[in-house]
Amino acid sequence: MASLVRHVTFDCADAHRLASFWAEALDGTLADDDLPGDPEALVTSEGAVILFVTVPDAKSVKNRVHLDLQPQDRSRDEEVTRLLARGAELVADHRRPDGTGWVTLADPEGNEFCVERSAAERAVPGA
């Protein structure tokens, strides 16, 4: 059998702080033993397991890999609003007049991610 991806790992300045943001964003949970100041924090959600590791180096360039989020119980625009309220920042708005497109946001440490349309929005003919 081939290897499986165990989790996606983010280097960051504050593992617990960034993991807390992503746990909220993904409706996930932090591991019970992950506390502020710990060098690592693990977020488990329905769609992914993400490990955050504190490193001394600051982020300096655009991500070469990023997450694409698809809202499950709300629209793309509602999800963007929710994430902005939780500390994300708008990087680029790629929404089109016909309702297609996506929004690029950055988490509290500047890691870019995209919010796409929900499955319900994609099911609308012509959208």
Coordinates of C-alpha atoms in Angstrom, one line a residue:
M1 CA 0.0 0.0 0.0
A2 CA 1.2 3.5 -0.8
S3 CA 1.8 6.1 1.9
L4 CA -1.1 8.2 3.3
V5 CA -1.0 11.8 4.3
R6 CA -1.2 11.7 8.1
H7 CA -1.7 15.5 8.4
V8 CA -0.8 18.8 6.8
T9 CA 1.8 20.7 8.7
F10 CA 2.1 24.5 9.1
D11 CA 5.3 26.2 10.4
C12 CA 4.2 29.2 12.5
A13 CA 5.3 31.7 15.2
D14 CA 2.6 30.6 17.7
A15 CA 1.3 27.0 17.3
H16 CA -1.5 27.3 19.8
R17 CA -2.8 30.7 18.6
L18 CA -2.8 29.6 14.9
A19 CA -4.3 26.2 15.7
S20 CA -7.1 27.9 17.7
F21 CA -8.0 30.0 14.6
W22 CA -8.1 27.0 12.3
A23 CA -10.0 24.9 14.9
E24 CA -12.7 27.6 14.7
A25 CA -12.5 28.0 11.0
L26 CA -12.9 24.2 10.3
D27 CA -15.3 23.5 13.2
G28 CA -12.6 21.2 14.5
T29 CA -10.9 20.6 17.9
L30 CA -7.5 21.1 19.4
A31 CA -6.0 18.1 21.1
D32 CA -6.7 18.1 24.8
D33 CA -3.0 18.3 25.7
D34 CA -2.3 21.3 23.4
L35 CA -1.9 24.4 25.6
P36 CA -0.7 28.0 25.0
G37 CA 3.1 28.1 24.7
D38 CA 3.4 24.5 23.5
P39 CA 5.7 24.0 20.5
E40 CA 3.1 22.0 18.6
A41 CA -0.7 21.9 18.3
L42 CA -3.0 19.5 16.4
V43 CA -6.4 20.4 14.9
T44 CA -8.7 17.5 13.9
S45 CA -11.7 18.3 11.7
E46 CA -14.0 16.3 9.5
G47 CA -12.0 17.2 6.4
A48 CA -8.4 17.3 7.6
V49 CA -5.9 16.9 10.4
I50 CA -3.5 19.9 10.6
L51 CA -0.4 20.1 12.7
F52 CA 1.0 23.5 13.7
V53 CA 4.7 23.7 14.7
T54 CA 6.3 26.7 16.2
V55 CA 9.5 27.7 14.3
P56 CA 11.8 30.7 14.7
D57 CA 11.6 31.8 11.0
A58 CA 8.9 34.2 9.9
K59 CA 6.8 33.7 6.8
S60 CA 8.5 35.6 4.0
V61 CA 6.9 34.6 0.7
K62 CA 3.6 33.5 -0.8
N63 CA 2.6 29.9 0.1
R64 CA 3.4 27.3 -2.4
V65 CA 0.7 25.1 -1.0
H66 CA -2.6 26.3 0.4
L67 CA -6.0 25.1 1.6
D68 CA -9.2 25.6 -0.4
L69 CA -12.2 25.6 1.9
Q70 CA -15.7 24.7 0.8
P71 CA -18.4 25.8 3.2
Q72 CA -20.8 23.0 4.2
D73 CA -23.7 24.7 5.8
R74 CA -23.5 28.3 4.5
S75 CA -22.6 30.2 1.4
R76 CA -19.2 31.3 0.3
D77 CA -19.9 34.9 1.2
E78 CA -21.3 34.0 4.6
E79 CA -18.2 31.9 5.3
V80 CA -15.9 34.8 4.2
T81 CA -17.7 37.1 6.6
R82 CA -17.4 34.6 9.4
L83 CA -13.7 34.0 8.9
L84 CA -13.0 37.8 8.6
A85 CA -14.7 38.2 12.0
R86 CA -12.5 35.6 13.5
G87 CA -9.2 37.3 12.4
A88 CA -8.6 36.4 8.8
E89 CA -7.6 39.2 6.4
L90 CA -8.8 39.7 2.8
V91 CA -5.9 39.1 0.3
A92 CA -7.8 39.0 -3.0
D93 CA -11.4 38.9 -4.2
H94 CA -11.9 36.7 -7.2
R95 CA -15.8 36.7 -7.1
R96 CA -17.4 37.3 -10.5
P97 CA -20.7 39.0 -11.2
D98 CA -22.3 35.6 -12.2
G99 CA -21.6 34.3 -8.7
T100 CA -18.6 32.1 -9.6
G101 CA -15.1 32.6 -8.2
W102 CA -13.4 32.5 -4.9
V103 CA -12.0 34.7 -2.2
T104 CA -8.4 34.5 -1.0
L105 CA -7.9 35.2 2.7
A106 CA -4.9 35.0 5.1
D107 CA -4.9 33.5 8.5
P108 CA -3.5 35.5 11.5
E109 CA 0.0 34.6 10.5
G110 CA -0.4 35.5 6.8
N111 CA -0.9 32.0 5.4
E112 CA -3.1 32.3 2.3
F113 CA -6.2 30.1 1.8
C114 CA -9.2 30.3 -0.5
V115 CA -12.9 30.1 0.2
E116 CA -14.8 28.5 -2.7
R117 CA -18.5 28.2 -3.3
S118 CA -20.5 25.7 -1.3
A119 CA -21.7 22.5 -3.0
A120 CA -25.2 24.0 -2.9
E121 CA -24.0 27.1 -4.8
R122 CA -22.2 25.0 -7.3
A123 CA -25.4 23.0 -8.0
V124 CA -27.3 26.1 -9.2
P125 CA -27.4 26.0 -13.0
G126 CA -25.3 28.8 -14.6
A127 CA -23.5 29.6 -11.4

